[in-house]
C-alpha atoms as an extended CHARMM CRD file, in Angstrom:
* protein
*
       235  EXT
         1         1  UNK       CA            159.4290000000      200.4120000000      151.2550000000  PROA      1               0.0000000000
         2         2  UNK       CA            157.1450000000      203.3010000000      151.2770000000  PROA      2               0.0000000000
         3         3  UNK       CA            156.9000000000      203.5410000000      148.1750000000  PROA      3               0.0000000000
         4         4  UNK       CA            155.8120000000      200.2100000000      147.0390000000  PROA      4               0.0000000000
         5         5  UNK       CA            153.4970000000      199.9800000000      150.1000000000  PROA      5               0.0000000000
         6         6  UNK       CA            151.9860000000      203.5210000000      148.4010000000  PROA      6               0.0000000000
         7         7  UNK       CA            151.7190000000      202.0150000000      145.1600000000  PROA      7               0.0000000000
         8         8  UNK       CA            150.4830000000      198.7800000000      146.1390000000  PROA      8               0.0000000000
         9         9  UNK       CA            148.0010000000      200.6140000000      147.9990000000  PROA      9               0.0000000000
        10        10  UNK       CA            146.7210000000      202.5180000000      145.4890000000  PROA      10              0.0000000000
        11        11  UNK       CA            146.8130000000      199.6370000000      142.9850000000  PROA      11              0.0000000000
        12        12  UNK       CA            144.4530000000      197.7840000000      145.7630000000  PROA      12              0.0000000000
        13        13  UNK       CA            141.9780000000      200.8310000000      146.0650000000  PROA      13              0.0000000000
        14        14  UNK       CA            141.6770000000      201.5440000000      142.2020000000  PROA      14              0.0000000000
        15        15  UNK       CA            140.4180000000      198.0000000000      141.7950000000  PROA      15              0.0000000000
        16        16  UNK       CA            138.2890000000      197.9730000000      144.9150000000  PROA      16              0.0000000000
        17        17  UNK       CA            137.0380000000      201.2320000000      143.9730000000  PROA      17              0.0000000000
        18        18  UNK       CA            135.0760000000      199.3470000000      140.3040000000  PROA      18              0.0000000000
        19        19  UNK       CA            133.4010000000      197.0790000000      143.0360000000  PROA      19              0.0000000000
        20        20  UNK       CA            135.3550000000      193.8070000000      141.7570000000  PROA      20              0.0000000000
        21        21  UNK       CA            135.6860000000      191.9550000000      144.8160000000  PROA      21              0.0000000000
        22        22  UNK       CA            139.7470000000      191.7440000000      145.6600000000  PROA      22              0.0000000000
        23        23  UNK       CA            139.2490000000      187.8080000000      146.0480000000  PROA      23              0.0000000000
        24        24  UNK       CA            138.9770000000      187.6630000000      142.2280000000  PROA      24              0.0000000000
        25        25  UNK       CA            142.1160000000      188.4400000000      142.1880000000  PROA      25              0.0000000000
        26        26  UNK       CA            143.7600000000      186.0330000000      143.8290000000  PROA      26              0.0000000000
        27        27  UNK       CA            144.7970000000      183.2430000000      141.4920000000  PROA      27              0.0000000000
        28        28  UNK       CA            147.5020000000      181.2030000000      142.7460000000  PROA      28              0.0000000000
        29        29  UNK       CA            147.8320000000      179.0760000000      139.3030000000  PROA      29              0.0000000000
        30        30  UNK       CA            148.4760000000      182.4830000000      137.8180000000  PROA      30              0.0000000000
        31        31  UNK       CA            151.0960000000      183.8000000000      140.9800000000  PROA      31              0.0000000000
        32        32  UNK       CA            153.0520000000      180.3710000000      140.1960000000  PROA      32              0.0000000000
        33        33  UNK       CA            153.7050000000      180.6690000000      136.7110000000  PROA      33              0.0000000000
        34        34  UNK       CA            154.6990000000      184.3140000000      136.9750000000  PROA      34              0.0000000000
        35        35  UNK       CA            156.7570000000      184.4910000000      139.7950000000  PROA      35              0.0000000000
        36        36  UNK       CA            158.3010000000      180.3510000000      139.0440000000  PROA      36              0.0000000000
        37        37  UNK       CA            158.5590000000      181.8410000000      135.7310000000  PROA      37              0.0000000000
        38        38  UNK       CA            160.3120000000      184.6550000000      136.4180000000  PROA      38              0.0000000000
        39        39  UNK       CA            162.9510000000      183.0710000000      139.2280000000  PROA      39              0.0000000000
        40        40  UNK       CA            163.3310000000      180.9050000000      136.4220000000  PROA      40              0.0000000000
        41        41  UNK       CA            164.2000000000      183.3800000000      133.7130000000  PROA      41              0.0000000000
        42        42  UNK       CA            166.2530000000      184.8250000000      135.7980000000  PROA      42              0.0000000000
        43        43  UNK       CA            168.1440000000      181.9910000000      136.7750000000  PROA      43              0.0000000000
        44        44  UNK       CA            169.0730000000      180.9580000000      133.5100000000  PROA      44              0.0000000000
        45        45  UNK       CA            170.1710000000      184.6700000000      132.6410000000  PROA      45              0.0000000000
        46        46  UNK       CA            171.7920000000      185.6680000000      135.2430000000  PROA      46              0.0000000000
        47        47  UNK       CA            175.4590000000      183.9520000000      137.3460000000  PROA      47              0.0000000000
        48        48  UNK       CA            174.7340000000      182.5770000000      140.6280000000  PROA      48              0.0000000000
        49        49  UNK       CA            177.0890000000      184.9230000000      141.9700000000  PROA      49              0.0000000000
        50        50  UNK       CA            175.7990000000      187.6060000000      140.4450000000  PROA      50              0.0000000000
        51        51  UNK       CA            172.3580000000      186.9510000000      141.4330000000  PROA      51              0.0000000000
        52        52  UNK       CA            173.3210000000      186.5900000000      145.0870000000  PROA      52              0.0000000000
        53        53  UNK       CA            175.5260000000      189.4410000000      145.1530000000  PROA      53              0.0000000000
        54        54  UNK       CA            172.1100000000      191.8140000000      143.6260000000  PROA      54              0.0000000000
        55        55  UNK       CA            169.8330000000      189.8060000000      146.2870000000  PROA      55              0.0000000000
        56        56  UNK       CA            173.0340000000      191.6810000000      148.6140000000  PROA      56              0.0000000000
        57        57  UNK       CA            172.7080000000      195.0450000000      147.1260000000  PROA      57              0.0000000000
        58        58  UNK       CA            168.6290000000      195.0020000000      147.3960000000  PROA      58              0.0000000000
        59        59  UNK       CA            169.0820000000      193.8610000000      150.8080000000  PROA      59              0.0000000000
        60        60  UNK       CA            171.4290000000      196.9710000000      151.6650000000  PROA      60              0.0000000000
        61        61  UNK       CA            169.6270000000      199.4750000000      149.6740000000  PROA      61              0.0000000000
        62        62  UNK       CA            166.7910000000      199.0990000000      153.0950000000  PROA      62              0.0000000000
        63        63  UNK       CA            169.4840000000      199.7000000000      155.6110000000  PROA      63              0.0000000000
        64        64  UNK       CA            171.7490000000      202.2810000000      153.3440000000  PROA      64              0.0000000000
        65        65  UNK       CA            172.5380000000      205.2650000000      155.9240000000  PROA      65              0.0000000000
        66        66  UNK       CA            172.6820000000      208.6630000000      154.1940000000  PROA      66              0.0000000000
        67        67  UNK       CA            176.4030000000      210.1500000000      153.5910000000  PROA      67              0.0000000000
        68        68  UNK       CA            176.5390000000      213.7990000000      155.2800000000  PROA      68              0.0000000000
        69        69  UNK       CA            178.7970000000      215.0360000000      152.7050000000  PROA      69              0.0000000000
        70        70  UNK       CA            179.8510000000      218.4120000000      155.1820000000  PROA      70              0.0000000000
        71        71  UNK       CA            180.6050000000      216.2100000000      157.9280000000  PROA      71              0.0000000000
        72        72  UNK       CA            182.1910000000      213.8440000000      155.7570000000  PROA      72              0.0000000000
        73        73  UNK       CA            184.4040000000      216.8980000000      154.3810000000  PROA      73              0.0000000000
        74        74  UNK       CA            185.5110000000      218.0710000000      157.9350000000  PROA      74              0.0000000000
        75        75  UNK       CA            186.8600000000      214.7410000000      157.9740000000  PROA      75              0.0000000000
        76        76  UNK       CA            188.8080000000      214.7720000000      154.7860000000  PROA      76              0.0000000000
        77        77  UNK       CA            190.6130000000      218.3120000000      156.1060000000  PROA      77              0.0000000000
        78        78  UNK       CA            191.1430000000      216.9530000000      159.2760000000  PROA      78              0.0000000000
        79        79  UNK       CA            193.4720000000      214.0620000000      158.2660000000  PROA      79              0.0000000000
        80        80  UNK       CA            194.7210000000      216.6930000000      155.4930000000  PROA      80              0.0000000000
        81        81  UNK       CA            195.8370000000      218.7410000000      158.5460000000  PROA      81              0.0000000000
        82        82  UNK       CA            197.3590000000      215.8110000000      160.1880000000  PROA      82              0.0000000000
        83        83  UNK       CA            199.2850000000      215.2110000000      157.2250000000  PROA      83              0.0000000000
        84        84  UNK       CA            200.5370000000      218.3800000000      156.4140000000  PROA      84              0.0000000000
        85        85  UNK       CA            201.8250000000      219.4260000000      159.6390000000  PROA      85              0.0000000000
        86        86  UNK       CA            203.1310000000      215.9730000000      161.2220000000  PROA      86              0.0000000000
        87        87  UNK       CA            203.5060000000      213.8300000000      157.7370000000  PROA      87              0.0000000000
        88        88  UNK       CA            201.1180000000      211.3920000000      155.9130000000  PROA      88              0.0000000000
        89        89  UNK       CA            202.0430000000      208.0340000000      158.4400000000  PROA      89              0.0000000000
        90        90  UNK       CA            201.2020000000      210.3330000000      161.4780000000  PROA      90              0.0000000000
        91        91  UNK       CA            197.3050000000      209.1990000000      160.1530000000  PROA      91              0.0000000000
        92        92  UNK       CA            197.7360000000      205.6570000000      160.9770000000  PROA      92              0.0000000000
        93        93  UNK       CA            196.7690000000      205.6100000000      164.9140000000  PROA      93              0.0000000000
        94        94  UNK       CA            193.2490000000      207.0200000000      163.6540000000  PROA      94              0.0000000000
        95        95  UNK       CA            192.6720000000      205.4950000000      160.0330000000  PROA      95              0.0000000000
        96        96  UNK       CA            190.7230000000      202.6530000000      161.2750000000  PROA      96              0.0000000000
        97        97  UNK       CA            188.4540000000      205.1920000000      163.0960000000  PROA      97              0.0000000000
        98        98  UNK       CA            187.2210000000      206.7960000000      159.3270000000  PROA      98              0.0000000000
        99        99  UNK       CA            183.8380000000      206.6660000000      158.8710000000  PROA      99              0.0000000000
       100       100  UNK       CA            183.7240000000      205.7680000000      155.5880000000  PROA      100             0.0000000000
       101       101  UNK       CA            184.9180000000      202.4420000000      154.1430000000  PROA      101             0.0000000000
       102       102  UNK       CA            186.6010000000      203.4320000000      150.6260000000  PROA      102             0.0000000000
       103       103  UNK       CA            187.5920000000      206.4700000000      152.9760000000  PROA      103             0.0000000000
       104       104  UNK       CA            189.9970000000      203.9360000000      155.1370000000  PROA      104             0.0000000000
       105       105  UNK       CA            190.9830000000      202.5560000000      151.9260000000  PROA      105             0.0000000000
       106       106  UNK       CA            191.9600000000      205.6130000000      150.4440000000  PROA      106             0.0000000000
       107       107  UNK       CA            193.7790000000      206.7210000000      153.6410000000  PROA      107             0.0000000000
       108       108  UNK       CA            195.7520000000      203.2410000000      153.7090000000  PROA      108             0.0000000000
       109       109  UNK       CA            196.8090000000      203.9170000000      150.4700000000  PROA      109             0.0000000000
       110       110  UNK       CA            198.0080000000      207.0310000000      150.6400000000  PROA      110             0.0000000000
       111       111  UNK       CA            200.4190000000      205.7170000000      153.8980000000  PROA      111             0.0000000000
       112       112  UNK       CA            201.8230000000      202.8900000000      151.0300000000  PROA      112             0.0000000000
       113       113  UNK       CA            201.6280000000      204.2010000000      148.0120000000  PROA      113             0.0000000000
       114       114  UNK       CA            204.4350000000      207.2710000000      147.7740000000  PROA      114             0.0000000000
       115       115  UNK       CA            203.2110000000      207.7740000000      144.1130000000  PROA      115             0.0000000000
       116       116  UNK       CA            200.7260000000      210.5470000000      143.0360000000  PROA      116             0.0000000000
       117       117  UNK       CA            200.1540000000      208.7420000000      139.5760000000  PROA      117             0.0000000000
       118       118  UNK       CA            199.9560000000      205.3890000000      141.6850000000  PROA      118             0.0000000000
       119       119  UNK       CA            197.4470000000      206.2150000000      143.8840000000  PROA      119             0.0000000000
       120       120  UNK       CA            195.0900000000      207.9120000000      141.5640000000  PROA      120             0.0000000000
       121       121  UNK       CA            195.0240000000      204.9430000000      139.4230000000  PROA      121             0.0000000000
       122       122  UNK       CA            194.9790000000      202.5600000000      142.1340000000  PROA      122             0.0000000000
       123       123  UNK       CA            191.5510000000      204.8860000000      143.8630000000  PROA      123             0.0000000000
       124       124  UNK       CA            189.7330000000      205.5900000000      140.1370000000  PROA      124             0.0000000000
       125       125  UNK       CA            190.3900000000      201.4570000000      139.1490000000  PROA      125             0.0000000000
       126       126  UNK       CA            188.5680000000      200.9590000000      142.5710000000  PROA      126             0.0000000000
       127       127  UNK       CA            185.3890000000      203.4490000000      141.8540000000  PROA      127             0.0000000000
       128       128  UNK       CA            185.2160000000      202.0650000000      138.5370000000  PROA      128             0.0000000000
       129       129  UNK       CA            184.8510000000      198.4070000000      139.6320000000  PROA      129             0.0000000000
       130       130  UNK       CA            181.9000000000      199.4570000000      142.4990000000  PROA      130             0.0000000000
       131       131  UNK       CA            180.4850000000      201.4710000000      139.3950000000  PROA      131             0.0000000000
       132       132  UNK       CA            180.5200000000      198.4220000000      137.1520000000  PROA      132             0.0000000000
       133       133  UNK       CA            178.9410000000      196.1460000000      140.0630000000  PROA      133             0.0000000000
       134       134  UNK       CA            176.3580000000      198.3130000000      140.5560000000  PROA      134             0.0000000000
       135       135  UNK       CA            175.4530000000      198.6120000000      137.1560000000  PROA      135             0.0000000000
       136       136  UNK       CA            175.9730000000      194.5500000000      137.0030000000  PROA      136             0.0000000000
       137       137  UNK       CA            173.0480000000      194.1160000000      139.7400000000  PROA      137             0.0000000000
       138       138  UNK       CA            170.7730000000      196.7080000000      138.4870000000  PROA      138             0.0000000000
       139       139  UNK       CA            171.3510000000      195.0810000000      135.1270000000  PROA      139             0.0000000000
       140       140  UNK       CA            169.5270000000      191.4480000000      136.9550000000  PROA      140             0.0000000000
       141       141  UNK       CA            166.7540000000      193.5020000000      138.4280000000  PROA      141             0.0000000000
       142       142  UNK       CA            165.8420000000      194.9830000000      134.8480000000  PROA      142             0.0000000000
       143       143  UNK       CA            166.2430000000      191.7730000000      133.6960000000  PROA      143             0.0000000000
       144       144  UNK       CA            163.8890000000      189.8460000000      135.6420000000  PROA      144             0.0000000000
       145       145  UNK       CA            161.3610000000      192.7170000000      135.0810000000  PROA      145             0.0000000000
       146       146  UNK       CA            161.4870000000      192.8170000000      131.3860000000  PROA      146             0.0000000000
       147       147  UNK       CA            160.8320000000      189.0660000000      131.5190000000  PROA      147             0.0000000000
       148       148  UNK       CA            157.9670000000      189.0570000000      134.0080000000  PROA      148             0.0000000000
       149       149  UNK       CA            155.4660000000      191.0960000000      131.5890000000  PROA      149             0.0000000000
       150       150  UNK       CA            155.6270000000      188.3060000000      129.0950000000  PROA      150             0.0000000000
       151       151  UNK       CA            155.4750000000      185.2620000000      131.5180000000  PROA      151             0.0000000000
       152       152  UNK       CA            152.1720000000      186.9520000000      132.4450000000  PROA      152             0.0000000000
       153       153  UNK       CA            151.6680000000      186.6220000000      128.7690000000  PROA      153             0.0000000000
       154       154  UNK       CA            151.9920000000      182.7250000000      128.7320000000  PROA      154             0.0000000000
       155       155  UNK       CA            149.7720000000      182.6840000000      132.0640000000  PROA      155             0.0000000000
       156       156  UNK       CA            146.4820000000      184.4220000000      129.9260000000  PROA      156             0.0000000000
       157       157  UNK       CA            147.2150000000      181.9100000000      127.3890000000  PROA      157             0.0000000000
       158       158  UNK       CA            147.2040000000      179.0560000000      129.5330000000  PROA      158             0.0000000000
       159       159  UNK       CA            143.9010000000      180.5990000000      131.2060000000  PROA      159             0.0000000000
       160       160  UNK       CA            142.5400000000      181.1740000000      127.9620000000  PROA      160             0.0000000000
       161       161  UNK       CA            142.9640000000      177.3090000000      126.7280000000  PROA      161             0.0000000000
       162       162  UNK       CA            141.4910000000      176.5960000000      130.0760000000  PROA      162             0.0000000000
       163       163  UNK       CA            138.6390000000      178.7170000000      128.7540000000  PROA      163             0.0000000000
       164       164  UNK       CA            138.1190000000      177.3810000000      125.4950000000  PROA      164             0.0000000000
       165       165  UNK       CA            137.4030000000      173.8380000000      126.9720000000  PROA      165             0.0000000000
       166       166  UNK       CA            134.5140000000      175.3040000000      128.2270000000  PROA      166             0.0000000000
       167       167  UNK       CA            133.2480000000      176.7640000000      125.1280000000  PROA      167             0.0000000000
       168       168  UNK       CA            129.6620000000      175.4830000000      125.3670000000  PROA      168             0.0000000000
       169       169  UNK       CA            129.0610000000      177.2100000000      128.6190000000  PROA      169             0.0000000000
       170       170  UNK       CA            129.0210000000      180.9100000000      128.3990000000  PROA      170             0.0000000000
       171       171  UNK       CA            128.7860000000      182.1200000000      132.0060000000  PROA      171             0.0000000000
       172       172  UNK       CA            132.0040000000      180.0140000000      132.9730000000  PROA      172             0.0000000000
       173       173  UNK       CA            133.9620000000      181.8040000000      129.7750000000  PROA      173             0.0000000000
       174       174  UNK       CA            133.3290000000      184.9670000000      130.8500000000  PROA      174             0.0000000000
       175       175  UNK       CA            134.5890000000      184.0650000000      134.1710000000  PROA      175             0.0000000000
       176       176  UNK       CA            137.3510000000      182.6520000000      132.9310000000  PROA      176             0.0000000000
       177       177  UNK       CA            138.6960000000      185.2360000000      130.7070000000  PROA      177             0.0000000000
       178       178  UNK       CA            138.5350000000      187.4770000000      133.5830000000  PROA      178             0.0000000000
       179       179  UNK       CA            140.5510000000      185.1510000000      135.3670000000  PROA      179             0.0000000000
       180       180  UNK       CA            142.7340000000      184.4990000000      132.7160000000  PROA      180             0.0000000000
       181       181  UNK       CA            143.8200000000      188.0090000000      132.3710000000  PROA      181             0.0000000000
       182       182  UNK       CA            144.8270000000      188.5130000000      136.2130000000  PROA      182             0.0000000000
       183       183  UNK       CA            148.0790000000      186.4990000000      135.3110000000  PROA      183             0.0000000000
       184       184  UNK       CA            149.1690000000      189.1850000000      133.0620000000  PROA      184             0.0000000000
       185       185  UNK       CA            148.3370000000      192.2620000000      135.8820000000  PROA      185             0.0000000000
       186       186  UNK       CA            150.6050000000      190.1390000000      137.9130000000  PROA      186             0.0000000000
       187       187  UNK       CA            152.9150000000      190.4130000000      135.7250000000  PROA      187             0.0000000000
       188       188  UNK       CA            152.8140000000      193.9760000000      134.9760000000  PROA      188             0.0000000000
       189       189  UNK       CA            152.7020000000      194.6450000000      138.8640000000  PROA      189             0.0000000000
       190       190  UNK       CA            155.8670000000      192.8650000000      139.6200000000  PROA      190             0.0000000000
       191       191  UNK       CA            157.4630000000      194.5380000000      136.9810000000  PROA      191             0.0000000000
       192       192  UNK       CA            156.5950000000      197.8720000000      137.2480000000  PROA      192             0.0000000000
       193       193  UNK       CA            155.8870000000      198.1680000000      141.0890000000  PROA      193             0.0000000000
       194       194  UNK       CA            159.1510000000      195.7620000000      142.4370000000  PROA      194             0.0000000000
       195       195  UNK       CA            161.5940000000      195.0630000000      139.8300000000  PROA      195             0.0000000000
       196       196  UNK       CA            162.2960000000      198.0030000000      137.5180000000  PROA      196             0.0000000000
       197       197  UNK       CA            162.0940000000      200.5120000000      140.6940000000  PROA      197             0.0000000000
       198       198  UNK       CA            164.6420000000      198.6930000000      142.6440000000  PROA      198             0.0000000000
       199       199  UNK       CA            166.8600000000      198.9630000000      139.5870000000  PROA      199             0.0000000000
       200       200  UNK       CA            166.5620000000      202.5000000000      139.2260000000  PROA      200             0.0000000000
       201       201  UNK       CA            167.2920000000      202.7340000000      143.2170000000  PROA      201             0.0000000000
       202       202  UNK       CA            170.1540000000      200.6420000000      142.3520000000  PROA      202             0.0000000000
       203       203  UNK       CA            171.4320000000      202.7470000000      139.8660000000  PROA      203             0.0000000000
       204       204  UNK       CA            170.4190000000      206.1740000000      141.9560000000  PROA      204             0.0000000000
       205       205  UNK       CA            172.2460000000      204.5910000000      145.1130000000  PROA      205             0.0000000000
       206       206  UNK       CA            175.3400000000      203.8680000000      143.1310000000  PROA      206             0.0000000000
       207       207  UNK       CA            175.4860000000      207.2810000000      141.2470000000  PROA      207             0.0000000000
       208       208  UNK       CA            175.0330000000      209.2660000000      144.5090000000  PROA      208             0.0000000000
       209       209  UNK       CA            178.1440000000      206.8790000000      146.1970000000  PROA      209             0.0000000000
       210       210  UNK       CA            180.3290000000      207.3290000000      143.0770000000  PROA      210             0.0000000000
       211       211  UNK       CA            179.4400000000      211.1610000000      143.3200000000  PROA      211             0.0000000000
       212       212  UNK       CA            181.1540000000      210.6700000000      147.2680000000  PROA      212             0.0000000000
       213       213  UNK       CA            183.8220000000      208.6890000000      146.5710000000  PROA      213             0.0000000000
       214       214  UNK       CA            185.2420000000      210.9690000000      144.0740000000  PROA      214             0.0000000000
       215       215  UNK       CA            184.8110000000      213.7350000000      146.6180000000  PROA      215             0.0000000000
       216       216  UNK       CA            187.1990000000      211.3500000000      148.7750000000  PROA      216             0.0000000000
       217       217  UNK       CA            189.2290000000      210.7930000000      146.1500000000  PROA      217             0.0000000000
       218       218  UNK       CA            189.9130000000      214.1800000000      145.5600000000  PROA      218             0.0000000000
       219       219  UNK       CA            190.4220000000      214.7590000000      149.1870000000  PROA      219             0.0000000000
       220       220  UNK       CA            193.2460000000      211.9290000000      148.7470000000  PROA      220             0.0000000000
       221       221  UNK       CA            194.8200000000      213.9600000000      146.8250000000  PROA      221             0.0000000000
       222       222  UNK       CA            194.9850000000      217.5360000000      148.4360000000  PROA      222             0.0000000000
       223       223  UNK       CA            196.3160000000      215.4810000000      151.2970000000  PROA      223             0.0000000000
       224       224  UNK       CA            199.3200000000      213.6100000000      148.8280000000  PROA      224             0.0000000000
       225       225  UNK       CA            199.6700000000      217.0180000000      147.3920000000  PROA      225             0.0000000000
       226       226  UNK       CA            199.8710000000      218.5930000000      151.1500000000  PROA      226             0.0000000000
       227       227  UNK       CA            197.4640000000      221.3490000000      149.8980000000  PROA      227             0.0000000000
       228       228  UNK       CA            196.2970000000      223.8890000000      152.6200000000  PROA      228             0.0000000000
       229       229  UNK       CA            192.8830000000      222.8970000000      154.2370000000  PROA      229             0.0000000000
       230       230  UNK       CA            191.1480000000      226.4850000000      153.0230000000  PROA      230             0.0000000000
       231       231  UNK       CA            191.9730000000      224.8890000000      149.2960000000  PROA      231             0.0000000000
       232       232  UNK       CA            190.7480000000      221.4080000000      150.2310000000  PROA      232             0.0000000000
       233       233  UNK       CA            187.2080000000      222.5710000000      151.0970000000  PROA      233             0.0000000000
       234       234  UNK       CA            187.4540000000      224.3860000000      147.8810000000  PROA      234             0.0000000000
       235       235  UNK       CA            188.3470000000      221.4620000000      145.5610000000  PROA      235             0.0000000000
């Protein structure tokens, strides 16, 4: 959010700064055909479910708390010690108290699954799939703001027809193509300052979680493996 308030901001003050008044600006003919244009796109490229499910992840990316990998490591050795001394179903009583989703997950598994081969597969197959959704709902972002650029296109087009009509009077086509041309900024903007960004952030947030959850993973396995706790940290 700071960010795009920054480069909104700046955006604002660049075009203040020429002494173009900011009400020039604002053409609502042009905000309808880019963003309808867009929602449109974007609707006929893109599953309902999918779409909903990025609306989701753009949603959580604003309330995402930040993963304090040490602390989340104490953890991992603390239900490796559990496990090593008093057996792997001696973590049940606190599993529900992890403080990590895929890490109760991974600590249920462990309790079911007696297999090492079994519940690697079973933990990679699961970070692949959040992997693969991630990369699903950054994929709807990027395409919505590859889209938007060109729908700004079609709006200076239609201003530009607009202008034409009015050929024979030369202070209103100047006006116009001014006017015509603020469709394709808002364009550009929503592209580059909303759409692509949050896609990157997408893929950032899901890179940094994957990073995690292989840490857990790993974890998951000292503890199958009963490895000592000094080893754990190591690993």
């Amino acid at each position: 959010l700071a960010g795009i308030a920054i480069a909104v901001a700046t955006t604002v003050a660049g075009i203040a700064s020429t002494g173009v008044s900011l009400r020039y600006f604002v053409q609502p003919t042009a905000a309808w055909i880019v963003l309808g244009g867009t929602l449109g796109v974007t609707l006929v490229t893109t599953p309902r479910t999918s779409l909903l499910h990025a609306l989701r992840r753009v949603a959580g990316l604003l309330r995402q708390p930040s993963t304090n990998r040490a602390q989340l490591m104490d953890e991992i050795i603390s239900y490796v010690r559990i496990a090593r001394v008093q057996g792997v179903l001696a973590m049940e009583p606190s599993v529900d108290q992890a403080s990590n989703g895929f890490l109760r997950e991974m600590l249920a598994l462990a309790m079911d699954l007696k297999s090492r081969t079994e519940f690697q597969a079973a933990l990679e197959t699961k970070l692949r799939l959040r992997e693969r959704q991630g990369d699903a709902d950054a994929k709807v972002l990027e395409v919505a703001g590859g889209f938007a650029p060109a729908i700004g296109v079609i709006g200076t087009v239609v201003g530009l027809i607009d202008v034409l009509r009015q050929f024979s009077n030369m202070n209103s086509v100047a006006l116009g193509i001014g006017t015509a041309f603020v469709s394709t900024m808002y364009g550009l903007t929503l592209a580059n300052l909303i759409l692509l960004p949050a896609a990157h952030r997408i893929r950032a947030s899901v890179a940094e979680a994957f990073e995690i959850e292989e840490m857990m993973i790993e974890g998951g396995l000292c503890l199958i493996d009963g490895t000592h706790p000094s080893m754990v940290r190591e690993r």
